[in-house]
Structures are given as C-alpha cells and as structure tokens.
Amino acid sequence: MKKENIVLDDIPEKAHKRIHTVNFAFLALIVGAVLFFISQALFVMFVVDDEERVAILGSNETVSEVTLDNFLGHDYCGTFYIWLTVGNNYGSVGNYEAANNAGRAMKGIVDNTVRTSAPILLLICMLIAFRKADKRLFFAHNGWRFLMTAGIAVLIQNIWSVSMQILFINAEQPFVTGIFENRRYYCQVYHLFGIPALIIMTALITRQHTLNVQKKDTSANSKALKALSVLMGTVTAAFILVRLITRVYEIINYKTYDAMLPFYSDLLTLPRELADSLETYRELLGFRLLKDMPVFISSAVTVIMLIKIMLSSARNEINTTQNMKRFNISMILLFISSLIFNILGLHEVNVLNEHFEGIYGSVVYTIGLRALCDPVLYVVIMWFVKTFVSIAGNNNTE
C-alpha cells in the first residue's frame, strides 16, 4: 500500500523560521520547568531541615498551636501586596478554623481534576500545534483544532474557577474581619475570559486559512469571527466603562464612601479611617486612576485592533501587512503602558506606607505581573497570536 503524498503548508520562510524557534523555546521551557519542580521537590524532601520543610509545605497545626500572628500568605493588588495573618484576616483562631473547615468542604476530586487537567491539556495542545506548524503540516492536518481545544479547555476551567471562588467567598464570609468584611467577588475579565478568547480567535483565524487551502466554504467561520469580534468589543467596552465610572464615583464621594481595591478575584475595602487625612485618601484614589489610565487606553486600542484583524480575516485578508502593523501597534502600546503602570506603582507604595495605618501601612512593591493584571502578559500572548497568523499564507498588502 503506497503512502499517500502529503502536501506541505505554504508558509513564508521568515515566519517558518520564527515558528521553528518558538517551537524549540516552548519545548525547552516545559522541560526546564519540569526539571526545576523535580529538583525543588527533591531539595525539600532530602536537604532542608524539618522546620523549613514545615514552613514550605505547611503543617497540620491544632487550634492550640495557631496564633493570631500566623502568616497566611500575600494578596496582590496591582503593584503591591499585603501581608495576611490569622489576626488581620479572621480576627480569631476560632474563625480561622471555621473558615478552613468551610473551604475544605468545598474542595474535592472534581475541583482538583478540573484545575489540573486544563493546564495539562493546554500544554499538550500547544506542543502539538507548534510541532505541526514547524513541520509545515499545521493547515494540512487541521492544526486549528488543537488551538480551539486549548482555548475551550482554559475557558471551562476559568468558568469553573469563577463559580468555585464565588462559593468560597460566600462560605468564608461569616468568619472574616477588617477589610475582608465587605469583600465582594471581582471578575478579572481580561484574565479569565480575555486569554481563552485570544486562543479561540487564533483558532478561528487559522481555520479560515485552512478552509481556503482546502477549497471549502468559509461563510460559517467568517460569521463566527464576526460574532467573536462583537462579543469581545461589547464585553471590553462594558468592563472598562464600569470600572471607570466606579473609580470616578469613589473619587467624587471620597468623604462618605470607602473605595474597593481589586485583589486577584476579591474587591477589598480601603477604609478612609486608615489614612492620615481625607485629602491624602482622595489624592491616592486620583493617583491610582492616573496610574491605570494608560492600561485602560492601551487595552481599548488593542481590542479595536483585534476586532479589525478578525473582520479582515473574515474577508480572507489574514496575513497582511496591515494586520501585522495592528499587532505591532497593540504590543508597543501594551508594553509602554506596562512600564508606566509599574513605575508609578513605586509612588503608590510610598504613599500607602507613609500615610496609611493597619494592613495598608506595610505594603510591599511588586511587579503587576504577580497580580495577573500587567499588560506585558498580553504582549506575550499577542506575539503568540501574531506568530500563528503570520504562517497563514504569503504576506500581502491590503
């Protein structure tokens, strides 16, 4: 039986060299990460002493061994983090134990399976997609399916995480104190839904080219691209508008209203009484809005560029000079806004430490990437999307 001849993808040579480099770097990164975690596990098991091992892995402390000063970790807000202890989080050892019991009751095999399987599936799908692109078989073998699978897997995991986090906050709420008493769920739309949306967008764009190569009808895929562009634009506009209105409202009503700061998936109170004066409080809120404005602007421009890329791809104008420029504009703006955001964060930390008391009076500076809100994260993702779009046929000017 003769082996069927395989038609290799028509990929621009420059783009193929880039995908070859990315494929090698991605594989090396995964191997390096696996070796790192193995070495760390062996180090903890056989090198460190018992006291350090307990500090790293935790311990099964009884109620009598837990104190109000027990360190529980950090919580990140933009470019700073706060220190969490039993005292400032729960107010008493009894509340801490009750909250732990409520949290443990919600976690089980299903939760662990969903949270573990999605990242593994993402890595496997991305490895296969990069491998096929490197072998010039991405379009011939419908490589878009692996991107779509990865995007849907991440989306399902994120929806699950949102549901579990809301349930966890509600279960723990009766036992918290201080700034956590009025805690509300905060949906990081850009992280929870933006990342899977970009992966799915990449899958649809590469599918559009695949259908063209295979001389199949692209009308349904074009409609999907247009629908995704409308959805992405609507959600982004709504999120930015709500956040801007909320921030302005907090500044205007600073004398009577406590602002809420976003920490990962929580909105926590910034009490007015912790500031040395109301004027300081207002100035901090104004400065925080100023610090975040470049991020809002660059995010809005990026989404507009992505919408234009999707709409042009729906017209079968995919790997064009204009689309490559749109990617570059987005990445440059996101990178610049990231620099401004992180540099201005230094002043924000100084204001908090010098003019606030309590949990906000001893914050520590960190890069915004730790809170998953740094635009530089999306520079990397945009570069990934651009890499796959660039292999979709020859580059032609619109």
mmCIF file of C-alpha atoms in Angstrom:
data_model
loop_
_atom_site.group_PDB
_atom_site.id
_atom_site.type_symbol
_atom_site.label_atom_id
_atom_site.label_comp_id
_atom_site.label_asym_id
_atom_site.label_seq_id
_atom_site.Cartn_x
_atom_site.Cartn_y
_atom_site.Cartn_z
ATOM 1 C CA MET A 1 0.000 0.000 0.000
ATOM 2 C CA LYS A 2 1.522 3.279 -1.085
ATOM 3 C CA LYS A 3 1.926 6.053 1.392
ATOM 4 C CA GLU A 4 -0.282 8.983 0.490
ATOM 5 C CA ASN A 5 1.612 12.078 -0.616
ATOM 6 C CA ILE A 6 1.412 14.875 1.928
ATOM 7 C CA VAL A 7 1.103 18.451 0.684
ATOM 8 C CA LEU A 8 3.146 20.711 2.943
ATOM 9 C CA ASP A 9 1.815 24.076 4.089
ATOM 10 C CA ASP A 10 2.797 27.124 2.077
ATOM 11 C CA ILE A 11 4.377 29.101 4.914
ATOM 12 C CA PRO A 12 6.556 32.196 4.350
ATOM 13 C CA GLU A 13 10.178 31.304 5.090
ATOM 14 C CA LYS A 14 10.639 34.093 7.631
ATOM 15 C CA ALA A 15 7.511 33.014 9.503
ATOM 16 C CA HIS A 16 8.627 29.368 9.422
ATOM 17 C CA LYS A 17 11.977 30.244 10.986
ATOM 18 C CA ARG A 18 10.129 32.118 13.721
ATOM 19 C CA ILE A 19 7.767 29.214 14.420
ATOM 20 C CA HIS A 20 10.751 26.825 14.495
ATOM 21 C CA THR A 21 12.426 28.995 17.133
ATOM 22 C CA VAL A 22 9.202 29.294 19.137
ATOM 23 C CA ASN A 23 8.630 25.528 18.992
ATOM 24 C CA PHE A 24 12.129 24.822 20.307
ATOM 25 C CA ALA A 25 11.894 27.512 23.009
ATOM 26 C CA PHE A 26 8.456 26.309 24.147
ATOM 27 C CA LEU A 27 9.629 22.695 24.410
ATOM 28 C CA ALA A 28 12.804 23.744 26.244
ATOM 29 C CA LEU A 29 10.738 25.870 28.637
ATOM 30 C CA ILE A 30 8.475 22.939 29.528
ATOM 31 C CA VAL A 31 11.414 20.559 30.028
ATOM 32 C CA GLY A 32 13.178 23.183 32.143
ATOM 33 C CA ALA A 33 10.057 23.762 34.260
ATOM 34 C CA VAL A 34 9.616 20.016 34.865
ATOM 35 C CA LEU A 35 13.265 19.609 35.883
ATOM 36 C CA PHE A 36 13.011 22.666 38.142
ATOM 37 C CA PHE A 37 9.974 21.335 40.016
ATOM 38 C CA ILE A 38 11.567 17.895 40.367
ATOM 39 C CA SER A 39 14.759 19.438 41.768
ATOM 40 C CA GLN A 40 12.762 21.607 44.170
ATOM 41 C CA ALA A 41 10.778 18.605 45.409
ATOM 42 C CA LEU A 42 13.961 16.587 45.971
ATOM 43 C CA PHE A 43 15.556 19.562 47.725
ATOM 44 C CA VAL A 44 12.610 19.938 50.117
ATOM 45 C CA MET A 45 12.453 16.202 50.806
ATOM 46 C CA PHE A 46 16.136 15.466 51.386
ATOM 47 C CA VAL A 47 18.067 18.702 52.043
ATOM 48 C CA VAL A 48 16.113 21.200 54.159
ATOM 49 C CA ASP A 49 15.572 20.605 57.869
ATOM 50 C CA ASP A 50 12.199 19.797 59.442
ATOM 51 C CA GLU A 51 11.405 23.383 60.478
ATOM 52 C CA GLU A 52 11.975 24.776 56.979
ATOM 53 C CA ARG A 53 10.037 21.877 55.450
ATOM 54 C CA VAL A 54 7.022 22.732 57.612
ATOM 55 C CA ALA A 55 7.264 26.398 56.567
ATOM 56 C CA ILE A 56 7.275 25.401 52.881
ATOM 57 C CA LEU A 57 4.702 22.604 52.885
ATOM 58 C CA GLY A 58 2.543 23.758 55.778
ATOM 59 C CA SER A 59 1.588 21.773 58.823
ATOM 60 C CA ASN A 60 -1.397 20.192 60.482
ATOM 61 C CA GLU A 61 -1.416 22.579 63.403
ATOM 62 C CA THR A 62 -4.068 22.119 66.058
ATOM 63 C CA VAL A 63 -6.194 25.006 67.254
ATOM 64 C CA SER A 64 -3.939 25.456 70.282
ATOM 65 C CA GLU A 65 -0.856 25.813 68.032
ATOM 66 C CA VAL A 66 -2.376 28.500 65.805
ATOM 67 C CA THR A 67 -1.886 32.125 66.882
ATOM 68 C CA LEU A 68 -3.152 35.455 65.581
ATOM 69 C CA ASP A 69 0.332 36.172 64.196
ATOM 70 C CA ASN A 70 0.429 33.082 61.978
ATOM 71 C CA PHE A 71 1.405 34.113 58.446
ATOM 72 C CA LEU A 72 -1.121 33.039 55.781
ATOM 73 C CA GLY A 73 0.498 34.454 52.657
ATOM 74 C CA HIS A 74 0.204 37.536 50.438
ATOM 75 C CA ASP A 75 -2.665 39.068 48.493
ATOM 76 C CA TYR A 76 -1.785 41.083 45.389
ATOM 77 C CA CYS A 77 -3.325 44.331 44.163
ATOM 78 C CA GLY A 78 -1.715 45.776 41.052
ATOM 79 C CA THR A 79 1.836 46.687 42.011
ATOM 80 C CA PHE A 80 1.752 45.927 45.735
ATOM 81 C CA TYR A 81 0.819 43.146 48.091
ATOM 82 C CA ILE A 82 -0.450 42.970 51.666
ATOM 83 C CA TRP A 83 0.541 40.538 54.407
ATOM 84 C CA LEU A 84 -2.186 38.173 55.554
ATOM 85 C CA THR A 85 -2.246 36.794 59.088
ATOM 86 C CA VAL A 86 -4.839 34.956 61.133
ATOM 87 C CA GLY A 87 -5.436 38.179 63.078
ATOM 88 C CA ASN A 88 -5.973 40.671 60.249
ATOM 89 C CA ASN A 89 -7.910 38.194 58.103
ATOM 90 C CA TYR A 90 -10.135 36.339 60.581
ATOM 91 C CA GLY A 91 -9.848 38.172 63.898
ATOM 92 C CA SER A 92 -9.659 34.986 65.977
ATOM 93 C CA VAL A 93 -8.271 31.463 65.841
ATOM 94 C CA GLY A 94 -11.800 30.074 66.070
ATOM 95 C CA ASN A 95 -12.912 31.987 62.975
ATOM 96 C CA TYR A 96 -9.787 30.834 61.142
ATOM 97 C CA GLU A 97 -10.550 27.177 61.891
ATOM 98 C CA ALA A 98 -14.208 27.591 60.928
ATOM 99 C CA ALA A 99 -13.256 29.242 57.621
ATOM 100 C CA ASN A 100 -10.754 26.464 56.901
ATOM 101 C CA ASN A 101 -13.389 23.821 57.514
ATOM 102 C CA ALA A 102 -15.832 25.636 55.217
ATOM 103 C CA GLY A 103 -13.179 25.888 52.496
ATOM 104 C CA ARG A 104 -12.128 22.248 52.754
ATOM 105 C CA ALA A 105 -15.739 21.118 52.457
ATOM 106 C CA MET A 106 -15.916 22.720 49.006
ATOM 107 C CA LYS A 107 -12.753 21.150 47.599
ATOM 108 C CA GLY A 108 -12.770 17.632 46.234
ATOM 109 C CA ILE A 109 -11.726 15.360 43.404
ATOM 110 C CA VAL A 110 -13.805 17.204 40.798
ATOM 111 C CA ASP A 111 -12.313 20.600 41.674
ATOM 112 C CA ASN A 112 -8.745 19.262 41.618
ATOM 113 C CA THR A 113 -9.370 17.410 38.351
ATOM 114 C CA VAL A 114 -10.721 20.477 36.545
ATOM 115 C CA ARG A 115 -7.956 22.768 37.815
ATOM 116 C CA THR A 116 -5.205 20.270 36.934
ATOM 117 C CA SER A 117 -6.416 18.830 33.638
ATOM 118 C CA ALA A 118 -6.972 22.155 31.821
ATOM 119 C CA PRO A 119 -3.338 23.405 32.089
ATOM 120 C CA ILE A 120 -2.040 19.956 31.086
ATOM 121 C CA LEU A 121 -4.378 19.843 28.085
ATOM 122 C CA LEU A 122 -3.333 23.391 27.164
ATOM 123 C CA LEU A 123 0.371 22.455 27.152
ATOM 124 C CA ILE A 124 -0.211 19.272 25.140
ATOM 125 C CA CYS A 125 -2.342 21.070 22.540
ATOM 126 C CA MET A 126 0.149 23.915 22.199
ATOM 127 C CA LEU A 127 3.061 21.478 21.825
ATOM 128 C CA ILE A 128 1.242 19.619 19.050
ATOM 129 C CA ALA A 129 0.207 22.865 17.319
ATOM 130 C CA PHE A 130 3.758 24.257 17.350
ATOM 131 C CA ARG A 131 5.134 20.896 16.211
ATOM 132 C CA LYS A 132 2.766 20.675 13.250
ATOM 133 C CA ALA A 133 3.495 24.273 12.248
ATOM 134 C CA ASP A 134 7.237 23.566 12.449
ATOM 135 C CA LYS A 135 6.772 20.516 10.178
ATOM 136 C CA ARG A 136 4.660 22.589 7.738
ATOM 137 C CA LEU A 137 1.656 20.376 8.481
ATOM 138 C CA PHE A 138 -0.473 22.773 10.536
ATOM 139 C CA PHE A 139 -3.042 23.567 7.846
ATOM 140 C CA ALA A 140 -2.807 20.179 6.120
ATOM 141 C CA HIS A 141 -3.664 18.411 9.399
ATOM 142 C CA ASN A 142 -6.250 20.927 10.684
ATOM 143 C CA GLY A 143 -3.975 22.204 13.443
ATOM 144 C CA TRP A 144 -6.578 24.814 14.359
ATOM 145 C CA ARG A 145 -8.430 22.072 16.244
ATOM 146 C CA PHE A 146 -5.674 21.908 18.852
ATOM 147 C CA LEU A 147 -5.844 25.670 19.395
ATOM 148 C CA MET A 148 -9.626 25.520 19.705
ATOM 149 C CA THR A 149 -9.388 22.642 22.185
ATOM 150 C CA ALA A 150 -6.846 24.581 24.251
ATOM 151 C CA GLY A 151 -8.982 27.733 24.253
ATOM 152 C CA ILE A 152 -12.165 25.900 25.245
ATOM 153 C CA ALA A 153 -10.311 23.968 27.984
ATOM 154 C CA VAL A 154 -8.973 27.191 29.508
ATOM 155 C CA LEU A 155 -12.407 28.818 29.234
ATOM 156 C CA ILE A 156 -14.111 25.896 31.010
ATOM 157 C CA GLN A 157 -11.503 25.911 33.765
ATOM 158 C CA ASN A 158 -11.882 29.666 34.245
ATOM 159 C CA ILE A 159 -15.679 29.448 34.407
ATOM 160 C CA TRP A 160 -15.310 26.662 36.976
ATOM 161 C CA SER A 161 -12.819 28.774 38.964
ATOM 162 C CA VAL A 162 -15.213 31.736 38.970
ATOM 163 C CA SER A 163 -18.054 29.566 40.276
ATOM 164 C CA MET A 164 -15.899 27.977 42.976
ATOM 165 C CA GLN A 165 -14.423 31.323 44.063
ATOM 166 C CA ILE A 166 -17.872 32.873 44.475
ATOM 167 C CA LEU A 167 -18.993 29.879 46.550
ATOM 168 C CA PHE A 168 -15.776 30.022 48.589
ATOM 169 C CA ILE A 169 -16.192 33.735 49.368
ATOM 170 C CA ASN A 170 -19.784 33.168 50.479
ATOM 171 C CA ALA A 171 -18.787 30.190 52.652
ATOM 172 C CA GLU A 172 -15.906 32.063 54.309
ATOM 173 C CA GLN A 173 -17.599 35.447 54.672
ATOM 174 C CA PRO A 174 -19.159 34.882 58.152
ATOM 175 C CA PHE A 175 -15.700 34.305 59.637
ATOM 176 C CA VAL A 176 -13.585 37.183 58.231
ATOM 177 C CA THR A 177 -12.840 40.597 59.725
ATOM 178 C CA GLY A 178 -11.340 44.012 58.922
ATOM 179 C CA ILE A 179 -11.061 44.895 55.243
ATOM 180 C CA PHE A 180 -12.462 41.456 54.361
ATOM 181 C CA GLU A 181 -15.866 42.054 55.996
ATOM 182 C CA ASN A 182 -17.302 43.728 52.889
ATOM 183 C CA ARG A 183 -15.387 41.558 50.433
ATOM 184 C CA ARG A 184 -17.020 41.033 47.046
ATOM 185 C CA TYR A 185 -16.108 38.884 44.077
ATOM 186 C CA TYR A 186 -14.054 40.674 41.396
ATOM 187 C CA CYS A 187 -14.081 39.184 37.910
ATOM 188 C CA GLN A 188 -10.764 39.721 36.123
ATOM 189 C CA VAL A 189 -12.431 39.700 32.710
ATOM 190 C CA TYR A 190 -9.146 40.351 30.890
ATOM 191 C CA HIS A 191 -7.523 37.315 32.536
ATOM 192 C CA LEU A 192 -10.420 34.880 32.944
ATOM 193 C CA PHE A 193 -12.021 35.399 29.541
ATOM 194 C CA GLY A 194 -9.550 37.506 27.548
ATOM 195 C CA ILE A 195 -6.858 34.821 27.334
ATOM 196 C CA PRO A 196 -9.143 31.969 26.147
ATOM 197 C CA ALA A 197 -10.842 34.419 23.750
ATOM 198 C CA LEU A 198 -7.469 35.190 22.145
ATOM 199 C CA ILE A 199 -6.677 31.480 21.771
ATOM 200 C CA ILE A 200 -10.102 30.795 20.244
ATOM 201 C CA MET A 201 -9.655 33.813 17.966
ATOM 202 C CA THR A 202 -6.337 32.346 16.763
ATOM 203 C CA ALA A 203 -8.062 29.020 16.106
ATOM 204 C CA LEU A 204 -10.794 30.682 14.032
ATOM 205 C CA ILE A 205 -8.324 32.762 12.004
ATOM 206 C CA THR A 206 -6.139 29.738 11.215
ATOM 207 C CA ARG A 207 -9.285 27.714 10.425
ATOM 208 C CA GLN A 208 -10.286 30.404 7.924
ATOM 209 C CA HIS A 209 -6.999 29.904 6.078
ATOM 210 C CA THR A 210 -7.287 26.107 6.392
ATOM 211 C CA LEU A 211 -10.702 26.166 4.708
ATOM 212 C CA ASN A 212 -9.322 28.355 1.923
ATOM 213 C CA VAL A 213 -6.410 25.962 1.360
ATOM 214 C CA GLN A 214 -8.807 23.009 1.286
ATOM 215 C CA LYS A 215 -11.147 24.982 -1.021
ATOM 216 C CA LYS A 216 -14.085 24.671 1.359
ATOM 217 C CA ASP A 217 -16.845 27.120 2.257
ATOM 218 C CA THR A 218 -15.725 29.747 4.797
ATOM 219 C CA SER A 219 -19.045 31.526 5.378
ATOM 220 C CA ALA A 220 -19.793 29.858 8.737
ATOM 221 C CA ASN A 221 -16.285 30.534 10.035
ATOM 222 C CA SER A 222 -16.495 34.150 8.849
ATOM 223 C CA LYS A 223 -19.710 34.569 10.825
ATOM 224 C CA ALA A 224 -18.018 33.072 13.900
ATOM 225 C CA LEU A 225 -15.155 35.579 13.598
ATOM 226 C CA LYS A 226 -17.603 38.470 13.281
ATOM 227 C CA ALA A 227 -19.617 37.225 16.266
ATOM 228 C CA LEU A 228 -16.469 36.885 18.385
ATOM 229 C CA SER A 229 -15.390 40.414 17.422
ATOM 230 C CA VAL A 230 -18.772 41.802 18.533
ATOM 231 C CA LEU A 231 -18.656 39.829 21.785
ATOM 232 C CA MET A 232 -15.082 40.893 22.547
ATOM 233 C CA GLY A 233 -15.828 44.542 21.821
ATOM 234 C CA THR A 234 -19.024 44.579 23.880
ATOM 235 C CA VAL A 235 -17.519 42.877 26.941
ATOM 236 C CA THR A 236 -14.395 45.068 26.857
ATOM 237 C CA ALA A 237 -16.378 48.299 26.500
ATOM 238 C CA ALA A 238 -18.717 47.303 29.340
ATOM 239 C CA PHE A 239 -15.859 46.315 31.658
ATOM 240 C CA ILE A 240 -13.814 49.473 31.048
ATOM 241 C CA LEU A 241 -16.895 51.688 31.361
ATOM 242 C CA VAL A 242 -17.997 50.092 34.646
ATOM 243 C CA ARG A 243 -14.513 50.301 36.151
ATOM 244 C CA LEU A 244 -14.022 53.936 35.080
ATOM 245 C CA ILE A 245 -17.427 55.030 36.398
ATOM 246 C CA THR A 246 -16.787 53.212 39.677
ATOM 247 C CA ARG A 247 -13.347 54.773 40.105
ATOM 248 C CA VAL A 248 -14.606 58.293 39.362
ATOM 249 C CA TYR A 249 -17.548 57.790 41.744
ATOM 250 C CA GLU A 250 -15.137 56.740 44.515
ATOM 251 C CA ILE A 251 -13.043 59.881 43.994
ATOM 252 C CA ILE A 252 -16.054 62.220 43.978
ATOM 253 C CA ASN A 253 -17.575 60.636 47.103
ATOM 254 C CA TYR A 254 -14.313 60.106 48.993
ATOM 255 C CA LYS A 255 -15.724 61.721 52.154
ATOM 256 C CA THR A 256 -18.579 59.256 52.546
ATOM 257 C CA TYR A 257 -17.630 56.162 50.553
ATOM 258 C CA ASP A 258 -14.834 53.613 51.061
ATOM 259 C CA ALA A 259 -13.150 52.640 47.808
ATOM 260 C CA MET A 260 -12.817 48.976 46.855
ATOM 261 C CA LEU A 261 -9.452 47.695 45.603
ATOM 262 C CA PRO A 262 -9.157 44.653 43.287
ATOM 263 C CA PHE A 263 -7.077 41.788 44.725
ATOM 264 C CA TYR A 264 -6.957 38.839 42.319
ATOM 265 C CA SER A 265 -10.619 37.756 42.499
ATOM 266 C CA ASP A 266 -11.602 39.909 45.502
ATOM 267 C CA LEU A 267 -12.684 43.500 45.941
ATOM 268 C CA LEU A 268 -11.448 44.618 49.370
ATOM 269 C CA THR A 269 -12.228 47.829 51.231
ATOM 270 C CA LEU A 270 -9.729 50.679 51.525
ATOM 271 C CA PRO A 271 -11.099 52.254 54.742
ATOM 272 C CA ARG A 272 -10.973 56.058 54.920
ATOM 273 C CA GLU A 273 -10.077 55.953 58.614
ATOM 274 C CA LEU A 274 -6.750 54.258 57.841
ATOM 275 C CA ALA A 275 -5.495 57.379 56.016
ATOM 276 C CA ASP A 276 -3.937 60.248 57.983
ATOM 277 C CA SER A 277 -6.370 62.666 56.274
ATOM 278 C CA LEU A 278 -9.254 62.671 53.818
ATOM 279 C CA GLU A 279 -7.188 64.757 51.407
ATOM 280 C CA THR A 280 -4.496 62.076 51.358
ATOM 281 C CA TYR A 281 -7.189 59.489 50.724
ATOM 282 C CA ARG A 282 -8.592 61.442 47.767
ATOM 283 C CA GLU A 283 -5.136 62.078 46.311
ATOM 284 C CA LEU A 284 -4.314 58.369 46.458
ATOM 285 C CA LEU A 285 -7.532 57.449 44.648
ATOM 286 C CA GLY A 286 -6.819 60.075 41.988
ATOM 287 C CA PHE A 287 -3.247 58.867 41.567
ATOM 288 C CA ARG A 288 -4.393 55.242 41.240
ATOM 289 C CA LEU A 289 -6.751 56.246 38.427
ATOM 290 C CA LEU A 290 -3.932 58.175 36.734
ATOM 291 C CA LYS A 291 -1.665 55.130 37.065
ATOM 292 C CA ASP A 292 -4.262 52.846 35.468
ATOM 293 C CA MET A 293 -5.353 55.168 32.624
ATOM 294 C CA PRO A 294 -2.575 54.069 30.210
ATOM 295 C CA VAL A 295 -3.679 50.468 30.793
ATOM 296 C CA PHE A 296 -7.307 51.331 30.029
ATOM 297 C CA ILE A 297 -6.295 53.213 26.870
ATOM 298 C CA SER A 298 -3.883 50.570 25.570
ATOM 299 C CA SER A 299 -6.430 47.827 26.298
ATOM 300 C CA ALA A 300 -9.150 49.669 24.369
ATOM 301 C CA VAL A 301 -6.846 50.279 21.394
ATOM 302 C CA THR A 302 -5.705 46.638 21.446
ATOM 303 C CA VAL A 303 -9.275 45.344 21.333
ATOM 304 C CA ILE A 304 -10.058 47.703 18.434
ATOM 305 C CA MET A 305 -7.002 46.359 16.584
ATOM 306 C CA LEU A 306 -8.054 42.758 17.300
ATOM 307 C CA ILE A 307 -11.566 43.447 16.023
ATOM 308 C CA LYS A 308 -10.119 44.854 12.792
ATOM 309 C CA ILE A 309 -7.872 41.791 12.453
ATOM 310 C CA MET A 310 -10.825 39.426 12.917
ATOM 311 C CA LEU A 311 -13.025 41.321 10.465
ATOM 312 C CA SER A 312 -10.292 41.413 7.815
ATOM 313 C CA SER A 313 -9.632 37.693 8.395
ATOM 314 C CA ALA A 314 -13.342 37.047 7.858
ATOM 315 C CA ARG A 315 -12.827 38.637 4.409
ATOM 316 C CA ASN A 316 -9.887 36.238 3.809
ATOM 317 C CA GLU A 317 -7.375 39.074 4.298
ATOM 318 C CA ILE A 318 -5.355 37.335 7.003
ATOM 319 C CA ASN A 319 -1.569 37.573 6.775
ATOM 320 C CA THR A 320 -1.476 41.144 5.510
ATOM 321 C CA THR A 321 0.925 43.993 6.125
ATOM 322 C CA GLN A 322 -1.902 45.963 7.719
ATOM 323 C CA ASN A 323 -2.710 43.187 10.198
ATOM 324 C CA MET A 324 0.951 42.818 11.159
ATOM 325 C CA LYS A 325 1.043 46.582 11.828
ATOM 326 C CA ARG A 326 -2.042 46.247 14.022
ATOM 327 C CA PHE A 327 -0.338 43.559 16.079
ATOM 328 C CA ASN A 328 2.790 45.716 16.442
ATOM 329 C CA ILE A 329 0.816 48.806 17.482
ATOM 330 C CA SER A 330 -1.022 46.803 20.140
ATOM 331 C CA MET A 331 2.131 45.228 21.554
ATOM 332 C CA ILE A 332 4.014 48.534 21.679
ATOM 333 C CA LEU A 333 1.146 50.320 23.459
ATOM 334 C CA LEU A 334 0.695 47.466 25.942
ATOM 335 C CA PHE A 335 4.426 47.428 26.695
ATOM 336 C CA ILE A 336 4.565 51.207 27.228
ATOM 337 C CA SER A 337 1.505 51.132 29.496
ATOM 338 C CA SER A 338 3.119 48.294 31.469
ATOM 339 C CA LEU A 339 6.228 50.400 32.081
ATOM 340 C CA ILE A 340 4.175 53.399 33.228
ATOM 341 C CA PHE A 341 1.951 51.205 35.417
ATOM 342 C CA ASN A 342 4.875 49.531 37.186
ATOM 343 C CA ILE A 343 6.967 52.694 37.617
ATOM 344 C CA LEU A 344 4.080 54.725 39.072
ATOM 345 C CA GLY A 345 3.390 51.820 41.411
ATOM 346 C CA LEU A 346 6.527 52.774 43.351
ATOM 347 C CA HIS A 347 4.966 56.100 44.352
ATOM 348 C CA GLU A 348 1.686 54.412 45.267
ATOM 349 C CA VAL A 349 3.510 52.083 47.676
ATOM 350 C CA ASN A 350 5.321 55.036 49.275
ATOM 351 C CA VAL A 351 2.036 56.892 49.837
ATOM 352 C CA LEU A 352 0.416 53.853 51.443
ATOM 353 C CA ASN A 353 3.337 53.134 53.747
ATOM 354 C CA GLU A 354 3.800 56.772 54.794
ATOM 355 C CA HIS A 355 0.189 57.917 55.145
ATOM 356 C CA PHE A 356 -1.872 54.812 55.982
ATOM 357 C CA GLU A 357 -2.158 52.597 59.035
ATOM 358 C CA GLY A 358 -3.060 48.966 59.615
ATOM 359 C CA ILE A 359 -2.817 46.386 56.872
ATOM 360 C CA TYR A 360 -2.274 49.092 54.224
ATOM 361 C CA GLY A 361 0.517 50.732 56.200
ATOM 362 C CA SER A 362 3.041 47.971 55.494
ATOM 363 C CA VAL A 363 2.549 47.038 51.854
ATOM 364 C CA VAL A 364 5.372 45.803 49.617
ATOM 365 C CA TYR A 365 6.056 46.754 45.998
ATOM 366 C CA THR A 366 5.883 44.066 43.323
ATOM 367 C CA ILE A 367 5.534 43.946 39.553
ATOM 368 C CA GLY A 368 1.991 43.941 38.215
ATOM 369 C CA LEU A 369 2.532 40.535 36.634
ATOM 370 C CA ARG A 370 2.202 38.958 40.084
ATOM 371 C CA ALA A 371 -1.409 40.162 40.248
ATOM 372 C CA LEU A 372 -2.048 38.956 36.663
ATOM 373 C CA CYS A 373 -3.012 42.496 35.646
ATOM 374 C CA ASP A 374 0.201 43.569 33.899
ATOM 375 C CA PRO A 375 -0.273 44.458 30.202
ATOM 376 C CA VAL A 376 3.099 42.847 29.431
ATOM 377 C CA LEU A 377 1.406 39.450 29.876
ATOM 378 C CA TYR A 378 -0.760 40.255 26.864
ATOM 379 C CA VAL A 379 2.245 41.393 24.848
ATOM 380 C CA VAL A 380 3.459 37.789 25.030
ATOM 381 C CA ILE A 381 0.024 36.405 24.116
ATOM 382 C CA MET A 382 -0.361 38.880 21.239
ATOM 383 C CA TRP A 383 3.048 37.817 19.920
ATOM 384 C CA PHE A 384 1.863 34.197 20.041
ATOM 385 C CA VAL A 385 -1.292 35.092 18.069
ATOM 386 C CA LYS A 386 0.753 37.081 15.558
ATOM 387 C CA THR A 387 3.110 34.122 15.075
ATOM 388 C CA PHE A 388 0.261 31.828 14.032
ATOM 389 C CA VAL A 389 -1.381 34.469 11.837
ATOM 390 C CA SER A 390 1.957 35.073 10.084
ATOM 391 C CA ILE A 391 2.106 31.454 8.833
ATOM 392 C CA ALA A 392 -1.268 31.782 7.100
ATOM 393 C CA GLY A 393 -0.046 32.079 3.505
ATOM 394 C CA ASN A 394 2.055 34.772 1.884
ATOM 395 C CA ASN A 395 2.101 38.297 3.248
ATOM 396 C CA ASN A 396 0.137 40.651 1.012
ATOM 397 C CA THR A 397 -0.625 44.309 1.471
ATOM 398 C CA GLU A 398 -4.289 45.176 1.716
#
